[in-house]
Amino acid sequence: MTTLQLCLVISSLLFCIGLVGALSRSHTILVLLGIELMLNAANMNFIAFWRFGASPTAATGVLFAIFSIAVAAAEAAVGLALVIAVYRHQKSVRLEEANRLKG
Amino acid sequence: MNLPVQLLWLIPALPLVAAGIGALTPRGGRPIAAGAAIAALIGSFILSCLALKTALVDPAAHLTANFSWFDLGTGTFRLGWLLDPLNAFMCVMVTFVGTLIFIFSLGYMKEDANFTRFFCFLSLFAAAMLGIVVANSLLLLFVSWELVGLASYLLIGFWFHKPEAAAAAKKAFITTRIGDLGLLLGMLWLYDRTGTLLFFDNGAGCLEAGALAGLSSATLCSGLAVSTAIGLLIFCGAVGKSGQFPLHVWLPDAMEGPTPVSALIHAATMVAAGVFLVARVYPLMSADQALTNVPLHALTVVAAIGAITALMGAVIAVAQNDIKRVLAFSTVSQLGYMMLALGVGSWVAAIFHLLTHAFFKALLFLGAGSVIHAAHHEQDIRQLGGLGPKLKVTFATFAVGMLALAGFPFLFSGFWSKEAILHAAEGWEVSHLPLIAGLIAVVLTAFYMTRLVSETFFGHGRSHASEHAHESPAVMTVPLAILAACSVLIGFVGTPAWPWLQSQLTGEPVHPHGWFEGAGLMMLSILLVAFGIGAGLAIYARRTRVTASQRDPIEAKAPSLFAFLGARMKLDELYAATVGKVNSALAVVSDGLDRYVWAGIVNFLGRLGEFAGVVYREADEEGLNGGFDTGSETLREAGKVYSRSQTGDAHAYLRALAVGFVVLVLVITLGGLR
Amino acid sequence: MNLILVLIGGLMLTAAAVAMSLRNIIHSALLLIGSWLGVSFFYLWAGAEFVAFAQVLVYVGAVSMVVLFAVLLTRRDRQDVVVAPETRTRAISALLVGGSVAGLLVSAVLGTPLATGPAETPTLTVKDLGTLLAGPQAAGLLIAGVILTVALLGAVVLAATDSGKEDAS
């Protein structure tokens, strides 16, 4: 196993931990945190490919990770604001109970 | 066995690890948290002793281990560890006194529900202080410095459910932060000028001759040397941390924390940091000494602040009634002594006093803690009394601490270090005012400590609590006994006849001066101590207080003066009336700007948007609606069909997504659809 | 070299896994801070210092605080941070799905012959990044700024209470 593969395996596992968390927990904030973990795993891939990829002189991976972190920050802020807004209406943070949009 | 300087980081790292363990331990795991904290500090103590041994091989050398932290732009940030006798002695003192305080806390905090949290914070505190001591970079020192501030905030406010404790913690944090602002500015300026924050770096550090020459030769428009200005800014940080006038106000309030915390703050860690900082950057502080055409030398300010603080602390301590507050103001006064010594040019005497003071002040605070523990948390000396026969060990050790603090001749360590400071002050060419302030403070110190001991231990109990006091357990008295022994012995490493400490600190042999040189000053100060103790005994011990409500003899003679001193010279009120008022006024102005100016602009933009909305709505309703109505009807029908699959369960969506992904990939790879 | 990576990864994965399985959500959030720190250590290890700092600032500093605030704002009493255990079927199905995704990803990673670049860490100073962001990538920077501003305003609008219309319950 090369170092690059090790990095990718670690990030895959992190992604799946986030996925399992997002799937299994019912607290909305925890689901959001699981999604954050998945995002982090994706960022790790960018960095890993930049570091061990074919042309590390091009800083594309790093730039992508930076933009991704910026977007993730926006996502976290909006997501948590949504949690608070939903909580105010429903007096609950359980994700199952936020199902008014069901058909 | 020696400790190489590359491994010096282990000394602060061990308590830091212990703090981490304490943080992760659940409330029930008391032995784990306390055991980790004490074991780590003992480990640090052993390492410190090895480091001291390494440092004393060549006392004049500054052993450093620098490494680059990260690159930013074209510059490289470097940090490092430093080992010389100054910080080796500090390490040994901090870890030794700290260990005893930790052990004492085992008994003192036994009943507390948050025992593990307490030990976690204590370890953090010790780790931060050791970080200050071993740092070879002003930046690293600053980081640890702020950690000390954080830990002190957490510990002073440990009983945060008490409003006074929460307020005291906030006060300590904010007051020291004012000084830290100066330190930060000084640090930035220093970096701007020298391009490095390493103290020693094989000739390229900011405390070495090359950088200092550049700093002291450049002048500002007021004629001040740049090194003076930077030195004074750094000194601001020391003023805040070491409780010097005018930022001393947090120190007495810090008594709201548990007593072992007070001991730690006053003896080993927090306040010592300021004195240590000035001693560490001493080459920078004294770089302007050779200049004759500058309006001000940095050390003159240090000496003045020290003298004012020494005198003021001693005067206020005379009129305090809380056992811990008396000790707190005595700390303020003693720190003033150390600053005075730094100012008059003898940093060695300052460090000597810092070391001896650490031992006997830890002893006094732990003794006070033992008294408080025994008397069911009664701290008012008017309510105590008659504790001498009941608390024999506490009384004996407290008396040793008191005599050391008062500077009782020959036998006690406080005498020798205070003598060293007074001797240095006598030799200062600029002025003899610091010497006079110091001598007055000697009388007052002896007087108020005698008052404290008489009120607490003599006579008979004046309240239920003091009548039913009982001696503390061995886990508390043994540290007291050890500290008492040290308070006596530690003085002999720096007597005029055998100045071992002085010669090791400077790395040059200091010739013991003869018995008669400086004997006049010594006689004078012995007389003053005797006068202070005698006056204290005559006023307080000859006729002890009978009831708790009886007025203090001094209060009876001069009630207004006593009340003024009892209210700590009204400095808190003065600050509230000046700085506080200005702050509130600024807040009102900002609020007005926010409310009327900025909000007005935002409101105007909002109105504009509203108007546009009205225009759009008209166009929408009149023109577009009709055509879309039919189209949307069809879409609604289609939507009804699809909406059945929308269960509204976000988990189901996510699960479907993941399963779909797996299935798709499997189909593509296994099904050969590539 | 790989040992350090395994250590970092182990720390990060353990913290994340424990965080995702704890019942007390405040503990979860605190452990996640540890996991995010682990990710930033990974960036440091890979030589992307700036991304590591951004990670610490954004996740460890900001997002974690926002999460803690959200937790504190959405609880009814002190005990409310402990969430009831999830239903067993859901946990098992989640583990199954997550496990199969993990298996798929890991086998794909291990089965792909990946071209490996140079062994030494590529140098990328903050100055280079700044030049790139101000030059060729300026549009991206501006768009990211706009997104952040919009997200900020949106979050404020979503979370703000309209004191005039809604009662304080």
PDB file of C-alpha atoms in Angstrom, chain B residues 159-348:
ATOM      1  CA  TRP B 159     -16.665  28.234  42.886  1.00  0.00           C
ATOM      2  CA  PHE B 160     -18.436  30.108  40.146  1.00  0.00           C
ATOM      3  CA  HIS B 161     -21.806  29.710  41.808  1.00  0.00           C
ATOM      4  CA  LYS B 162     -20.624  32.358  44.269  1.00  0.00           C
ATOM      5  CA  PRO B 163     -21.158  35.703  42.504  1.00  0.00           C
ATOM      6  CA  GLU B 164     -18.094  37.234  44.179  1.00  0.00           C
ATOM      7  CA  ALA B 165     -15.884  34.437  42.875  1.00  0.00           C
ATOM      8  CA  ALA B 166     -17.208  34.836  39.345  1.00  0.00           C
ATOM      9  CA  ALA B 167     -16.685  38.598  39.542  1.00  0.00           C
ATOM     10  CA  ALA B 168     -13.177  38.177  40.970  1.00  0.00           C
ATOM     11  CA  ALA B 169     -12.247  35.785  38.175  1.00  0.00           C
ATOM     12  CA  LYS B 170     -13.471  38.242  35.583  1.00  0.00           C
ATOM     13  CA  LYS B 171     -11.629  41.077  37.303  1.00  0.00           C
ATOM     14  CA  ALA B 172      -8.373  39.136  37.401  1.00  0.00           C
ATOM     15  CA  PHE B 173      -8.704  38.202  33.758  1.00  0.00           C
ATOM     16  CA  ILE B 174      -9.555  41.689  32.497  1.00  0.00           C
ATOM     17  CA  THR B 175      -7.092  43.566  34.687  1.00  0.00           C
ATOM     18  CA  THR B 176      -4.179  41.401  33.666  1.00  0.00           C
ATOM     19  CA  ARG B 177      -5.335  41.659  30.072  1.00  0.00           C
ATOM     20  CA  ILE B 178      -4.775  45.426  30.200  1.00  0.00           C
ATOM     21  CA  GLY B 179      -1.139  44.754  31.032  1.00  0.00           C
ATOM     22  CA  ASP B 180      -0.953  41.994  28.433  1.00  0.00           C
ATOM     23  CA  LEU B 181      -1.955  44.466  25.747  1.00  0.00           C
ATOM     24  CA  GLY B 182       1.259  46.342  26.545  1.00  0.00           C
ATOM     25  CA  LEU B 183       3.235  43.125  26.405  1.00  0.00           C
ATOM     26  CA  LEU B 184       1.700  42.246  23.044  1.00  0.00           C
ATOM     27  CA  LEU B 185       2.478  45.679  21.616  1.00  0.00           C
ATOM     28  CA  GLY B 186       6.021  45.499  22.949  1.00  0.00           C
ATOM     29  CA  MET B 187       6.418  42.074  21.402  1.00  0.00           C
ATOM     30  CA  LEU B 188       5.183  43.234  17.993  1.00  0.00           C
ATOM     31  CA  TRP B 189       7.450  46.269  18.120  1.00  0.00           C
ATOM     32  CA  LEU B 190      10.391  44.108  19.099  1.00  0.00           C
ATOM     33  CA  TYR B 191       9.691  41.764  16.211  1.00  0.00           C
ATOM     34  CA  ASP B 192       9.418  44.697  13.849  1.00  0.00           C
ATOM     35  CA  ARG B 193      12.781  46.030  14.998  1.00  0.00           C
ATOM     36  CA  THR B 194      14.841  42.893  15.350  1.00  0.00           C
ATOM     37  CA  GLY B 195      13.006  40.375  13.151  1.00  0.00           C
ATOM     38  CA  THR B 196      13.196  37.694  15.792  1.00  0.00           C
ATOM     39  CA  LEU B 197      11.518  36.862  19.035  1.00  0.00           C
ATOM     40  CA  LEU B 198      14.033  34.286  20.166  1.00  0.00           C
ATOM     41  CA  PHE B 199      15.851  35.386  23.266  1.00  0.00           C
ATOM     42  CA  PHE B 200      19.140  33.673  22.518  1.00  0.00           C
ATOM     43  CA  ASP B 201      20.075  32.378  19.101  1.00  0.00           C
ATOM     44  CA  ASN B 202      23.855  32.190  18.827  1.00  0.00           C
ATOM     45  CA  GLY B 203      24.198  35.947  18.627  1.00  0.00           C
ATOM     46  CA  ALA B 204      21.101  36.598  16.530  1.00  0.00           C
ATOM     47  CA  GLY B 205      18.558  36.590  19.377  1.00  0.00           C
ATOM     48  CA  CYS B 206      16.740  39.709  20.506  1.00  0.00           C
ATOM     49  CA  LEU B 207      18.443  39.737  23.909  1.00  0.00           C
ATOM     50  CA  GLU B 208      21.946  39.510  22.511  1.00  0.00           C
ATOM     51  CA  ALA B 209      24.388  42.293  21.944  1.00  0.00           C
ATOM     52  CA  GLY B 210      23.755  42.864  18.248  1.00  0.00           C
ATOM     53  CA  ALA B 211      20.027  43.431  18.537  1.00  0.00           C
ATOM     54  CA  LEU B 212      20.356  45.411  21.750  1.00  0.00           C
ATOM     55  CA  ALA B 213      22.872  47.816  20.261  1.00  0.00           C
ATOM     56  CA  GLY B 214      20.455  48.546  17.417  1.00  0.00           C
ATOM     57  CA  LEU B 215      17.569  49.014  19.818  1.00  0.00           C
ATOM     58  CA  SER B 216      19.296  51.342  22.217  1.00  0.00           C
ATOM     59  CA  SER B 217      20.914  53.495  19.564  1.00  0.00           C
ATOM     60  CA  ALA B 218      17.634  54.307  17.813  1.00  0.00           C
ATOM     61  CA  THR B 219      15.584  57.026  19.462  1.00  0.00           C
ATOM     62  CA  LEU B 220      12.001  58.179  19.265  1.00  0.00           C
ATOM     63  CA  CYS B 221      10.929  61.780  18.713  1.00  0.00           C
ATOM     64  CA  SER B 222      10.734  62.352  22.477  1.00  0.00           C
ATOM     65  CA  GLY B 223      14.366  61.359  22.851  1.00  0.00           C
ATOM     66  CA  LEU B 224      13.450  58.017  24.379  1.00  0.00           C
ATOM     67  CA  ALA B 225      15.535  55.078  23.240  1.00  0.00           C
ATOM     68  CA  VAL B 226      13.486  52.437  21.421  1.00  0.00           C
ATOM     69  CA  SER B 227      14.706  49.808  23.848  1.00  0.00           C
ATOM     70  CA  THR B 228      13.303  51.885  26.724  1.00  0.00           C
ATOM     71  CA  ALA B 229       9.889  52.083  25.079  1.00  0.00           C
ATOM     72  CA  ILE B 230       9.777  48.383  24.267  1.00  0.00           C
ATOM     73  CA  GLY B 231      11.039  47.518  27.721  1.00  0.00           C
ATOM     74  CA  LEU B 232       8.328  49.618  29.340  1.00  0.00           C
ATOM     75  CA  LEU B 233       5.631  48.021  27.171  1.00  0.00           C
ATOM     76  CA  ILE B 234       6.841  44.580  28.198  1.00  0.00           C
ATOM     77  CA  PHE B 235       6.964  45.801  31.785  1.00  0.00           C
ATOM     78  CA  CYS B 236       3.222  46.615  31.450  1.00  0.00           C
ATOM     79  CA  GLY B 237       2.571  42.905  31.144  1.00  0.00           C
ATOM     80  CA  ALA B 238       4.619  42.260  34.271  1.00  0.00           C
ATOM     81  CA  VAL B 239       2.725  45.003  36.114  1.00  0.00           C
ATOM     82  CA  GLY B 240      -0.558  43.304  35.329  1.00  0.00           C
ATOM     83  CA  LYS B 241       0.564  39.792  36.126  1.00  0.00           C
ATOM     84  CA  SER B 242       2.579  40.587  39.209  1.00  0.00           C
ATOM     85  CA  GLY B 243      -0.041  42.827  40.758  1.00  0.00           C
ATOM     86  CA  GLN B 244       1.970  46.024  40.690  1.00  0.00           C
ATOM     87  CA  PHE B 245       0.421  49.422  41.255  1.00  0.00           C
ATOM     88  CA  PRO B 246      -1.832  50.503  39.491  1.00  0.00           C
ATOM     89  CA  LEU B 247      -3.008  47.098  38.247  1.00  0.00           C
ATOM     90  CA  HIS B 248      -2.802  45.355  41.622  1.00  0.00           C
ATOM     91  CA  VAL B 249      -6.554  45.472  42.236  1.00  0.00           C
ATOM     92  CA  TRP B 250      -7.240  41.960  40.994  1.00  0.00           C
ATOM     93  CA  LEU B 251      -4.837  40.259  43.379  1.00  0.00           C
ATOM     94  CA  PRO B 252      -6.743  40.701  46.665  1.00  0.00           C
ATOM     95  CA  ASP B 253     -10.010  39.747  44.970  1.00  0.00           C
ATOM     96  CA  ALA B 254      -8.374  36.584  43.709  1.00  0.00           C
ATOM     97  CA  MET B 255      -8.786  35.347  47.291  1.00  0.00           C
ATOM     98  CA  GLU B 256     -12.257  34.207  46.304  1.00  0.00           C
ATOM     99  CA  GLY B 257     -10.747  31.075  44.817  1.00  0.00           C
ATOM    100  CA  PRO B 258      -9.946  28.010  46.934  1.00  0.00           C
ATOM    101  CA  THR B 259      -6.981  28.601  49.254  1.00  0.00           C
ATOM    102  CA  PRO B 260      -4.530  26.224  47.479  1.00  0.00           C
ATOM    103  CA  VAL B 261      -5.184  28.306  44.364  1.00  0.00           C
ATOM    104  CA  SER B 262      -4.290  31.454  46.261  1.00  0.00           C
ATOM    105  CA  ALA B 263      -1.120  29.749  47.399  1.00  0.00           C
ATOM    106  CA  LEU B 264      -0.302  28.725  43.857  1.00  0.00           C
ATOM    107  CA  ILE B 265      -1.043  32.179  42.439  1.00  0.00           C
ATOM    108  CA  HIS B 266       0.870  34.019  45.127  1.00  0.00           C
ATOM    109  CA  ALA B 267       3.805  31.739  45.554  1.00  0.00           C
ATOM    110  CA  ALA B 268       4.779  29.645  42.613  1.00  0.00           C
ATOM    111  CA  THR B 269       2.999  30.505  39.452  1.00  0.00           C
ATOM    112  CA  MET B 270       1.103  33.558  38.406  1.00  0.00           C
ATOM    113  CA  VAL B 271       2.604  36.570  40.131  1.00  0.00           C
ATOM    114  CA  ALA B 272       6.113  35.206  39.917  1.00  0.00           C
ATOM    115  CA  ALA B 273       5.712  35.248  36.149  1.00  0.00           C
ATOM    116  CA  GLY B 274       5.900  39.044  35.976  1.00  0.00           C
ATOM    117  CA  VAL B 275       9.087  39.262  37.989  1.00  0.00           C
ATOM    118  CA  PHE B 276      10.537  36.400  35.983  1.00  0.00           C
ATOM    119  CA  LEU B 277       9.615  38.130  32.728  1.00  0.00           C
ATOM    120  CA  VAL B 278      11.470  41.294  33.690  1.00  0.00           C
ATOM    121  CA  ALA B 279      14.452  39.251  34.856  1.00  0.00           C
ATOM    122  CA  ARG B 280      14.375  37.296  31.597  1.00  0.00           C
ATOM    123  CA  VAL B 281      14.366  40.383  29.380  1.00  0.00           C
ATOM    124  CA  TYR B 282      16.760  42.131  31.720  1.00  0.00           C
ATOM    125  CA  PRO B 283      19.362  42.752  29.002  1.00  0.00           C
ATOM    126  CA  LEU B 284      16.676  44.620  27.070  1.00  0.00           C
ATOM    127  CA  MET B 285      15.440  46.548  30.108  1.00  0.00           C
ATOM    128  CA  SER B 286      18.944  47.643  31.000  1.00  0.00           C
ATOM    129  CA  ALA B 287      20.124  48.299  27.447  1.00  0.00           C
ATOM    130  CA  ASP B 288      19.600  52.046  27.913  1.00  0.00           C
ATOM    131  CA  GLN B 289      21.601  52.240  31.137  1.00  0.00           C
ATOM    132  CA  ALA B 290      24.763  53.296  29.350  1.00  0.00           C
ATOM    133  CA  LEU B 291      23.017  56.194  27.622  1.00  0.00           C
ATOM    134  CA  THR B 292      23.255  59.500  29.417  1.00  0.00           C
ATOM    135  CA  ASN B 293      21.272  61.799  27.153  1.00  0.00           C
ATOM    136  CA  VAL B 294      17.905  60.037  27.404  1.00  0.00           C
ATOM    137  CA  PRO B 295      15.087  61.525  29.479  1.00  0.00           C
ATOM    138  CA  LEU B 296      14.185  58.256  31.174  1.00  0.00           C
ATOM    139  CA  HIS B 297      15.654  54.857  31.865  1.00  0.00           C
ATOM    140  CA  ALA B 298      13.288  51.889  31.801  1.00  0.00           C
ATOM    141  CA  LEU B 299      14.643  50.571  35.084  1.00  0.00           C
ATOM    142  CA  THR B 300      13.904  53.848  36.852  1.00  0.00           C
ATOM    143  CA  VAL B 301      10.224  53.341  36.147  1.00  0.00           C
ATOM    144  CA  VAL B 302      10.475  49.744  37.350  1.00  0.00           C
ATOM    145  CA  ALA B 303      12.092  50.870  40.598  1.00  0.00           C
ATOM    146  CA  ALA B 304       9.494  53.604  41.132  1.00  0.00           C
ATOM    147  CA  ILE B 305       6.555  51.270  40.523  1.00  0.00           C
ATOM    148  CA  GLY B 306       8.163  48.677  42.788  1.00  0.00           C
ATOM    149  CA  ALA B 307       8.738  51.134  45.612  1.00  0.00           C
ATOM    150  CA  ILE B 308       5.193  52.507  45.396  1.00  0.00           C
ATOM    151  CA  THR B 309       3.749  49.000  45.370  1.00  0.00           C
ATOM    152  CA  ALA B 310       5.886  47.778  48.243  1.00  0.00           C
ATOM    153  CA  LEU B 311       4.837  50.683  50.434  1.00  0.00           C
ATOM    154  CA  MET B 312       1.167  50.735  49.411  1.00  0.00           C
ATOM    155  CA  GLY B 313       0.675  46.994  49.855  1.00  0.00           C
ATOM    156  CA  ALA B 314       2.201  47.084  53.319  1.00  0.00           C
ATOM    157  CA  VAL B 315       0.115  50.064  54.413  1.00  0.00           C
ATOM    158  CA  ILE B 316      -3.156  48.560  53.226  1.00  0.00           C
ATOM    159  CA  ALA B 317      -2.376  45.175  54.776  1.00  0.00           C
ATOM    160  CA  VAL B 318      -2.374  46.783  58.226  1.00  0.00           C
ATOM    161  CA  ALA B 319      -6.116  47.415  58.063  1.00  0.00           C
ATOM    162  CA  GLN B 320      -7.449  44.205  56.530  1.00  0.00           C
ATOM    163  CA  ASN B 321      -9.523  41.804  58.595  1.00  0.00           C
ATOM    164  CA  ASP B 322      -9.662  38.806  56.283  1.00  0.00           C
ATOM    165  CA  ILE B 323      -6.752  36.444  56.937  1.00  0.00           C
ATOM    166  CA  LYS B 324      -6.250  35.819  53.232  1.00  0.00           C
ATOM    167  CA  ARG B 325      -6.515  39.477  52.297  1.00  0.00           C
ATOM    168  CA  VAL B 326      -3.752  40.410  54.732  1.00  0.00           C
ATOM    169  CA  LEU B 327      -1.578  37.824  53.032  1.00  0.00           C
ATOM    170  CA  ALA B 328      -2.692  39.031  49.604  1.00  0.00           C
ATOM    171  CA  PHE B 329      -1.585  42.578  50.305  1.00  0.00           C
ATOM    172  CA  SER B 330       1.639  41.308  51.779  1.00  0.00           C
ATOM    173  CA  THR B 331       2.195  39.572  48.433  1.00  0.00           C
ATOM    174  CA  VAL B 332       1.545  42.842  46.626  1.00  0.00           C
ATOM    175  CA  SER B 333       4.085  44.481  48.886  1.00  0.00           C
ATOM    176  CA  GLN B 334       6.692  41.732  48.515  1.00  0.00           C
ATOM    177  CA  LEU B 335       6.299  41.767  44.723  1.00  0.00           C
ATOM    178  CA  GLY B 336       6.928  45.470  44.955  1.00  0.00           C
ATOM    179  CA  TYR B 337      10.201  44.603  46.679  1.00  0.00           C
ATOM    180  CA  MET B 338      11.177  42.330  43.835  1.00  0.00           C
ATOM    181  CA  MET B 339      10.388  44.945  41.206  1.00  0.00           C
ATOM    182  CA  LEU B 340      12.312  47.457  43.275  1.00  0.00           C
ATOM    183  CA  ALA B 341      15.305  45.135  43.233  1.00  0.00           C
ATOM    184  CA  LEU B 342      14.994  44.707  39.467  1.00  0.00           C
ATOM    185  CA  GLY B 343      14.732  48.453  39.086  1.00  0.00           C
ATOM    186  CA  VAL B 344      17.804  49.265  41.102  1.00  0.00           C
ATOM    187  CA  GLY B 345      19.798  46.877  38.988  1.00  0.00           C
ATOM    188  CA  SER B 346      20.030  43.722  41.002  1.00  0.00           C
ATOM    189  CA  TRP B 347      17.950  41.120  39.244  1.00  0.00           C
ATOM    190  CA  VAL B 348      19.815  38.499  41.219  1.00  0.00           C
TER     191      VAL B 348
END
